[in-house]
GROMACS .gro file of C-alpha atoms in nm:
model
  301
    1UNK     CA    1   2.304   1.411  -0.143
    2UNK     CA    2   1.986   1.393  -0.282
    3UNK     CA    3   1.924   1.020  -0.564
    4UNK     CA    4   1.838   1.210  -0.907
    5UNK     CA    5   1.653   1.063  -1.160
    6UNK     CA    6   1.631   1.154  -1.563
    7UNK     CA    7   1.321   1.262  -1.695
    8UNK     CA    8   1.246   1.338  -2.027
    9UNK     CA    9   0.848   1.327  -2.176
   10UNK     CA   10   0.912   1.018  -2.399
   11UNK     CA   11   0.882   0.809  -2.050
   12UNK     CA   12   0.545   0.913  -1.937
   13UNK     CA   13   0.620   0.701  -1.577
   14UNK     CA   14   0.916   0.898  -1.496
   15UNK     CA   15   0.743   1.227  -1.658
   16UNK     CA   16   0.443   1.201  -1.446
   17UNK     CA   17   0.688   1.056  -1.108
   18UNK     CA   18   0.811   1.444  -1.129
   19UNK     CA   19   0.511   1.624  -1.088
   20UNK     CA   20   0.432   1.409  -0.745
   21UNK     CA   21   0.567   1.361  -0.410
   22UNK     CA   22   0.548   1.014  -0.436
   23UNK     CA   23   1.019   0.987  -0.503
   24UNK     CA   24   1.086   1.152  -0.176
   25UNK     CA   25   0.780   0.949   0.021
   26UNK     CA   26   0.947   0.634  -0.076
   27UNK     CA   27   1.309   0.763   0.015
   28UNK     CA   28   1.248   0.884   0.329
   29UNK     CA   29   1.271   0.568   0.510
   30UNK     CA   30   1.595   0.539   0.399
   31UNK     CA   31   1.714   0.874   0.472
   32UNK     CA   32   1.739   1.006   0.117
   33UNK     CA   33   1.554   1.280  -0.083
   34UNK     CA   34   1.539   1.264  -0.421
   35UNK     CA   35   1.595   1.534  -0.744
   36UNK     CA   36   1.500   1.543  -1.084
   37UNK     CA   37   1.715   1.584  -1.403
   38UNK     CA   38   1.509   1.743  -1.687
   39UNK     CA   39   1.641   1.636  -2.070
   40UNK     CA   40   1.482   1.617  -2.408
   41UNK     CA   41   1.630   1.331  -2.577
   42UNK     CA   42   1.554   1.001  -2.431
   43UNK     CA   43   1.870   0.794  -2.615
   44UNK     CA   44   2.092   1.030  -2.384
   45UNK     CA   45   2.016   0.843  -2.052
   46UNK     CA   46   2.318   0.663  -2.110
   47UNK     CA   47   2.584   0.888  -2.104
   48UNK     CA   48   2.398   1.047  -1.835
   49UNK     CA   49   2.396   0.749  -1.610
   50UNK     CA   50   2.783   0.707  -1.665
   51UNK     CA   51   2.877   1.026  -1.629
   52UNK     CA   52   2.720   1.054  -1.290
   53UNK     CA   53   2.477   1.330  -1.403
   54UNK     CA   54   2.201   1.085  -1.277
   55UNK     CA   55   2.134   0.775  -1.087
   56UNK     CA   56   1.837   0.628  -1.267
   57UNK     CA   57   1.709   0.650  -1.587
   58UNK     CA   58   1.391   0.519  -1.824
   59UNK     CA   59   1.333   0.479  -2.192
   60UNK     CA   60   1.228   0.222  -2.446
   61UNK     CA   61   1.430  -0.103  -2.563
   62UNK     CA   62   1.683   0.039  -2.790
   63UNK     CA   63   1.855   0.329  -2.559
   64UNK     CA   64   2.032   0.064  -2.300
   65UNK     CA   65   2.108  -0.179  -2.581
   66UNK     CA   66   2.296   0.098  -2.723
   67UNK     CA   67   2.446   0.203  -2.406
   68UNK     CA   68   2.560  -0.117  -2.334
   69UNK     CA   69   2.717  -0.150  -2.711
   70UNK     CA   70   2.879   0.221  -2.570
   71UNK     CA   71   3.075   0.038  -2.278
   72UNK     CA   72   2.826   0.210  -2.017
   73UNK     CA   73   2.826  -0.043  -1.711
   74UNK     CA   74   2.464  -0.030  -1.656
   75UNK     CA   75   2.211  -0.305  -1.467
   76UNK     CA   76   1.862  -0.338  -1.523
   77UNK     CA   77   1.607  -0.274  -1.271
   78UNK     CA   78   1.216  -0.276  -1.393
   79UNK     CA   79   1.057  -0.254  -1.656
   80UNK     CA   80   0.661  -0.197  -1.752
   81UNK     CA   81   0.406  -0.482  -1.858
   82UNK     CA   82   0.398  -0.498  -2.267
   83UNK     CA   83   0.282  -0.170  -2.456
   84UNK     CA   84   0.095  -0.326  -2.754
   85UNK     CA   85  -0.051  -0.018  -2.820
   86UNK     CA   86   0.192   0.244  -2.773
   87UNK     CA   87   0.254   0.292  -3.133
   88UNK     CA   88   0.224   0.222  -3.461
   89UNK     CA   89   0.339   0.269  -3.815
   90UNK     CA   90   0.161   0.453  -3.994
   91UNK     CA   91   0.166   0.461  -4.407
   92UNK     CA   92  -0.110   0.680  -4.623
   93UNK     CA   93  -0.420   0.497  -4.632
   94UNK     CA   94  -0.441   0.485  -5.026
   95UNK     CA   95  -0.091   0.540  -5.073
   96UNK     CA   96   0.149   0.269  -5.211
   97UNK     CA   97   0.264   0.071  -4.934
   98UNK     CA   98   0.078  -0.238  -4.892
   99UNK     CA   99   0.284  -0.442  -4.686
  100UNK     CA  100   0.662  -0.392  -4.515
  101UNK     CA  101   0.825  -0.501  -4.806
  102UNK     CA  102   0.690  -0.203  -5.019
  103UNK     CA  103   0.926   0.005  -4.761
  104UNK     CA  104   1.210  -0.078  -4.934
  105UNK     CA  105   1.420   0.245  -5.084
  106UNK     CA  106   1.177   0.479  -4.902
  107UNK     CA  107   1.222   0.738  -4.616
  108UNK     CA  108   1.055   0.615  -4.269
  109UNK     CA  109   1.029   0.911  -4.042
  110UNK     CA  110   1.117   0.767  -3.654
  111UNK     CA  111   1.251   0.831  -3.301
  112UNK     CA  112   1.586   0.704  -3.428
  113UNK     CA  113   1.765   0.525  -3.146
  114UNK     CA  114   1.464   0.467  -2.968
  115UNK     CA  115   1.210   0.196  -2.938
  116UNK     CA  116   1.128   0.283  -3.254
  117UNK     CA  117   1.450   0.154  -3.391
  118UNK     CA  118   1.391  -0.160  -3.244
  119UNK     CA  119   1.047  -0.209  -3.422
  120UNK     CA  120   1.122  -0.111  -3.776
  121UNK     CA  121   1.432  -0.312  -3.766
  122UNK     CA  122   1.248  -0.622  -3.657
  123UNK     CA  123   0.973  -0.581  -3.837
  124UNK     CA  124   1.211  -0.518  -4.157
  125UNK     CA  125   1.450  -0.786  -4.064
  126UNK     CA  126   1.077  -1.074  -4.052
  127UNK     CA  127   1.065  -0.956  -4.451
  128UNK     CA  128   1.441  -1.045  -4.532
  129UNK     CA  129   1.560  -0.650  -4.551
  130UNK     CA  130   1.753  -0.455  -4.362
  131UNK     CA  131   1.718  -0.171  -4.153
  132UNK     CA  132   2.092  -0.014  -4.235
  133UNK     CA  133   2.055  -0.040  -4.622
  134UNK     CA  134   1.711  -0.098  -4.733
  135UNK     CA  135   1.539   0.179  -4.619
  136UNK     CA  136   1.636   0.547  -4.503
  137UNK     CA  137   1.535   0.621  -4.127
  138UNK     CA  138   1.512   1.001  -4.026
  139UNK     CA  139   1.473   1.186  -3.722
  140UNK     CA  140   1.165   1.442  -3.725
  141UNK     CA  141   1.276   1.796  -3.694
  142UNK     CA  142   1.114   1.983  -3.482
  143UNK     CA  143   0.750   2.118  -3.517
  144UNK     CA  144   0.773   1.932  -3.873
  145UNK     CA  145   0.410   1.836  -3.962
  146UNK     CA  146   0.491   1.416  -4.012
  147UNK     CA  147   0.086   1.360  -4.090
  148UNK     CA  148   0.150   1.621  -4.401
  149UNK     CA  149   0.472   1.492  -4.537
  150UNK     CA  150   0.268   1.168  -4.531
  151UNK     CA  151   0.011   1.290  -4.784
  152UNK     CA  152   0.272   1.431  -4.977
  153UNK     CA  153   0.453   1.169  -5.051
  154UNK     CA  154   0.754   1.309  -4.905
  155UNK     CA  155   0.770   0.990  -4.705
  156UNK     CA  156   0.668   0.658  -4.709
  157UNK     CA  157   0.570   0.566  -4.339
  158UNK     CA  158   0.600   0.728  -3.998
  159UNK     CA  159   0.648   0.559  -3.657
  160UNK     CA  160   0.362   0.772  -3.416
  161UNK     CA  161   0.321   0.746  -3.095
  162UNK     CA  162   0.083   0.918  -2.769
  163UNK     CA  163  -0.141   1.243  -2.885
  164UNK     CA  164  -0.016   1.199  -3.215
  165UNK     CA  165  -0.098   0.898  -3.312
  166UNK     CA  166  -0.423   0.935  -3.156
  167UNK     CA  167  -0.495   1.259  -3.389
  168UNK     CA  168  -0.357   1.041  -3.672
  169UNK     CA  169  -0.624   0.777  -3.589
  170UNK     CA  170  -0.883   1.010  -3.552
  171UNK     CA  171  -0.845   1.179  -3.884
  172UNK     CA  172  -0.871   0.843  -4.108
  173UNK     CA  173  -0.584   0.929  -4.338
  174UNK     CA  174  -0.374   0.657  -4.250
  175UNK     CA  175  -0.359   0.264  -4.236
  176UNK     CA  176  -0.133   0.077  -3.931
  177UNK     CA  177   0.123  -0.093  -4.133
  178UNK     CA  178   0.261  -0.249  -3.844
  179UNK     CA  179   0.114  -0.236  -3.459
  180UNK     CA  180   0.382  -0.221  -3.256
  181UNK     CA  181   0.261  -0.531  -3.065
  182UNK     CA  182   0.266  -0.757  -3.402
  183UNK     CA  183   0.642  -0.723  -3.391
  184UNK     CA  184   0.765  -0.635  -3.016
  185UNK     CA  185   0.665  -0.584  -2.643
  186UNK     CA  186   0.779  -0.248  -2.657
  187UNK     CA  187   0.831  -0.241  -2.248
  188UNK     CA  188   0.911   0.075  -2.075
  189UNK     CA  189   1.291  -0.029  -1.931
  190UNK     CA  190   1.414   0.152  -1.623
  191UNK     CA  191   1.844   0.068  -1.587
  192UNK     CA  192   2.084   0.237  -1.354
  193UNK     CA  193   2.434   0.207  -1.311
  194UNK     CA  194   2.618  -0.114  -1.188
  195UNK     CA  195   2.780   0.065  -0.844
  196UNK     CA  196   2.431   0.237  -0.763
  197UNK     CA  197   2.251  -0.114  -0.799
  198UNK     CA  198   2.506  -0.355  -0.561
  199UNK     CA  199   2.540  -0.077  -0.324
  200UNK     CA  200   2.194   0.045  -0.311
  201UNK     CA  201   1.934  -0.200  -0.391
  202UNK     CA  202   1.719  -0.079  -0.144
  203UNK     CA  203   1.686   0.270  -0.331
  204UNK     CA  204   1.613   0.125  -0.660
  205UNK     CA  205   1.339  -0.119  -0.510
  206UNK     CA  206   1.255   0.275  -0.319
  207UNK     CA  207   1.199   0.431  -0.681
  208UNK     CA  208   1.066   0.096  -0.849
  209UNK     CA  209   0.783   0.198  -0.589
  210UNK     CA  210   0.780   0.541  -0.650
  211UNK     CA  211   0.737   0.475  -1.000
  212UNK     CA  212   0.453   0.203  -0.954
  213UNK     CA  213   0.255   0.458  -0.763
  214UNK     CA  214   0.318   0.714  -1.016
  215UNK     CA  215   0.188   0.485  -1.257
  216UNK     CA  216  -0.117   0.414  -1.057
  217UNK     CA  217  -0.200   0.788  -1.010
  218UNK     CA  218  -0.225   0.818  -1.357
  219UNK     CA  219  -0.449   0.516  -1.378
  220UNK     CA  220  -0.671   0.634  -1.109
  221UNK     CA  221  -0.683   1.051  -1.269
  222UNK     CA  222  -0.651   1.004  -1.641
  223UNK     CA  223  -0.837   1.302  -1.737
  224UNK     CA  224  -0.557   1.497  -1.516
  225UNK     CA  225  -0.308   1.343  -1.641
  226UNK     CA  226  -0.399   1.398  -1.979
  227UNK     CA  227  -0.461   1.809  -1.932
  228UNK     CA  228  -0.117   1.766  -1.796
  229UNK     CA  229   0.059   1.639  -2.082
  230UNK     CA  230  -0.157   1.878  -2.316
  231UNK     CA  231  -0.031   2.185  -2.149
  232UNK     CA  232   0.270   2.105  -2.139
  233UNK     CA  233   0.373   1.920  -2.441
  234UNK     CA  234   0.061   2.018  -2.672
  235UNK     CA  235  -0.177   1.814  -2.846
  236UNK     CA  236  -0.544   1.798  -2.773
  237UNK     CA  237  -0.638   1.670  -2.421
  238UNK     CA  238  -0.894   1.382  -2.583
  239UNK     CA  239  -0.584   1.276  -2.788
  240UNK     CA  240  -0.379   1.249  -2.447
  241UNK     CA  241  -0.628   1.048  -2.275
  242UNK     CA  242  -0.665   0.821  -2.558
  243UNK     CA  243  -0.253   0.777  -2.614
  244UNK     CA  244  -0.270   0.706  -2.189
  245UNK     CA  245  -0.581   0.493  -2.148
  246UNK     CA  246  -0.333   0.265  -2.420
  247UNK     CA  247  -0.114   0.209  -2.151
  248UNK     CA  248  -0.055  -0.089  -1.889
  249UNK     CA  249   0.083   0.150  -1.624
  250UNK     CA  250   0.223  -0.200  -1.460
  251UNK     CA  251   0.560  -0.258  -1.372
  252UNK     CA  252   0.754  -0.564  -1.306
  253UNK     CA  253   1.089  -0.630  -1.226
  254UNK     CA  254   1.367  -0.704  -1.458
  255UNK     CA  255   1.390  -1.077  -1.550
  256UNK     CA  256   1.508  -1.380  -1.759
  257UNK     CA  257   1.231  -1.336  -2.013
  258UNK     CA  258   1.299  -0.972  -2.077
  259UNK     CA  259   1.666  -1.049  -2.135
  260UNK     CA  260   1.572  -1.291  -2.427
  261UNK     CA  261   1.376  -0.980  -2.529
  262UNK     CA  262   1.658  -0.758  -2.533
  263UNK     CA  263   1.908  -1.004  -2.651
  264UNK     CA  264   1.693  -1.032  -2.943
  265UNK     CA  265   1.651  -0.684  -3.041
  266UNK     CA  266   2.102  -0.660  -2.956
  267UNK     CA  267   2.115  -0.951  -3.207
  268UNK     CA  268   1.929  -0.751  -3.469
  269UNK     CA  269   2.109  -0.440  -3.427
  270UNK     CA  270   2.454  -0.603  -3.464
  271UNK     CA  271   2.336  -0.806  -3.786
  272UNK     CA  272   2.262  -0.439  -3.967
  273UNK     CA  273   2.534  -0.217  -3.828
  274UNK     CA  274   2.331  -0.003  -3.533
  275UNK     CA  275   2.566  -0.131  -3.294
  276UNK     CA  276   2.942  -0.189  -3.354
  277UNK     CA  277   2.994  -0.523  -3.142
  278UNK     CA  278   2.793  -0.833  -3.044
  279UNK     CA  279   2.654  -0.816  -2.665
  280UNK     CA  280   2.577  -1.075  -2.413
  281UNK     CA  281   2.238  -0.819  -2.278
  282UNK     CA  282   2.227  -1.085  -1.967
  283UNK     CA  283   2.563  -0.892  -1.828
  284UNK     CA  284   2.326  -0.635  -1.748
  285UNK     CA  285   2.083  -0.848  -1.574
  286UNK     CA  286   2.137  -0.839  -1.143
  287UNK     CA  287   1.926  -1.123  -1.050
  288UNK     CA  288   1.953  -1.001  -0.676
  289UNK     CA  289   1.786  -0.722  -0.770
  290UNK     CA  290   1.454  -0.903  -0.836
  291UNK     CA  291   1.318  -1.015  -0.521
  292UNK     CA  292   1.365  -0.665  -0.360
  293UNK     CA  293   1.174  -0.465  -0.646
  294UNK     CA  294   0.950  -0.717  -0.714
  295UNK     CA  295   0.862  -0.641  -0.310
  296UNK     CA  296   0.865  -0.267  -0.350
  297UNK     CA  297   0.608  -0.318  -0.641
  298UNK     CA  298   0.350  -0.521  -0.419
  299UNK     CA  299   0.388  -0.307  -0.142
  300UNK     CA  300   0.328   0.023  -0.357
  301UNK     CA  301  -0.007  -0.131  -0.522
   0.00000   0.00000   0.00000
């Protein structure tokens, strides 16, 4: 039975892992062949892990804190080098809002249960206000022009990320109110369930590989890479290479320090409501599984 992993375009390492052999390369040795599950919403990887619809899974902070809070019994296994400039929030550039505080009582536009989450709610929380009362997060509907309701007024800030933030920098409409670097490491995380990580370490150190590679073709070809994500997801292809040249495309494996990081962010969510209980984030943390990824990764440079 073939080891299937989620993908869905928010993580660009497992989005680009899908369009190469590199999964199956890595598996072979171990007599396995791996499959791809195809899904648009990131904060679903979850469910998906628990319910056995996949093995493996990828997103930003905030989707395995709030799998965890769910009761999903899942273990870390990598995660990428610090994104500082993945994204960004972006207010109007002569518009009102002159600092985080001057968010209060307005609409933020954002990937709601996604890394996003995770940076307005710090960022808010530094300024004494709260994510679950003081301002009024929304997801963006689809093919909703966020840049427009921007100069509107219609909102006060939007959380951007990849082509679009790069067309948002390039038009000079709109001031970073808050880099996503000032506030958090915004890591890509990679998780898995508890049974698949005890009983097969030696396929998650197989796709920690497969996934370093992946990340390295895309390092090596990013004018590819970028017509890629164009095609397929839209945006302009100079936008796409911008959003990727952004990126670390580094992995390392799961440890101590990015515990504290996540314990943080669980801490946070708790305080304001996002979650419904208080977590201990290190019961997701296998130190065994370290030393074997942290070998795959080497190997796979």
């Amino acid at each position: 039975m073939a080891i299937t992993l989620g993908v869905h375009a928010s993580n660009p390492s497992l989005y680009y892992l899908s369009r190469l052999t590199y999964l199956d390369e890595e598996l072979a040795p171990l007599g396995e062949t791996g499959a791809f599950h195809h899904y648009a919403d990131g904060t679903r990887t979850g469910a998906l892990l628990a319910d056995g619809t996949i093995d493996f899974g990828g997103t930003g902070s905030t989707p395995p804190v709030t799998a965890q809070a769910a009761g999903h019994d899942l273990v870390y296994a990598a995660v990428s080098a610090p994104r500082p400039d993945h994204g960004a929030l972006l207010v109007l550039a002569d518009g009102p809002v002159a600092s985080v505080a001057d968010l209060k009582g307005g609409t933020v536009v954002l990937g709601v249960g996604s890394w996003q989450t995770h940076l307005l709610a710090k960022a808010l929380h530094a300024e004494g206000l709260s994510y679950a009362s003081d301002v009024t997060p929304v997801r963006p509907a689809v093919d909703e022009d966020q840049a427009q309701r921007l100069r509107d007024g219609e909102i006060l800030g939007w959380i951007a990320q990849g082509a679009e933030l790069a067309a948002a920098r390039r038009s000079g409409r709109f001031r970073e109110l808050i880099r996503t670097g000032d506030v958090i490491t915004d890591r890509s995380v990679f998780f898995t369930r508890r049974d698949f990580a005890t009983e097969r370490p030696e396929a998650v150190a197989a796709i920690s590989a497969a996934l370093r590679r992946a990340d390295a073709w895309v390092a090596a070809n990013p004018a590819e890479a970028a017509a890629i994500a164009a095609a397929d997801l839209g945006g302009a292809v100079e936008d796409w290479q911008q959003a990727l040249a952004a990126l670390p495309w580094r992995l390392e494996p799961a440890t101590a320090e990015f515990v504290a990081e996540q314990q943080e962010a669980a801490d946070i969510f708790h305080g304001v409501g996002f979650i419904d209980r208080a977590l201990t984030v290190a019961d997701a943390h296998l130190p065994a599984l370290e030393a074997p990824v942290a070998a795959a990764l080497a190997k796979a440079v």
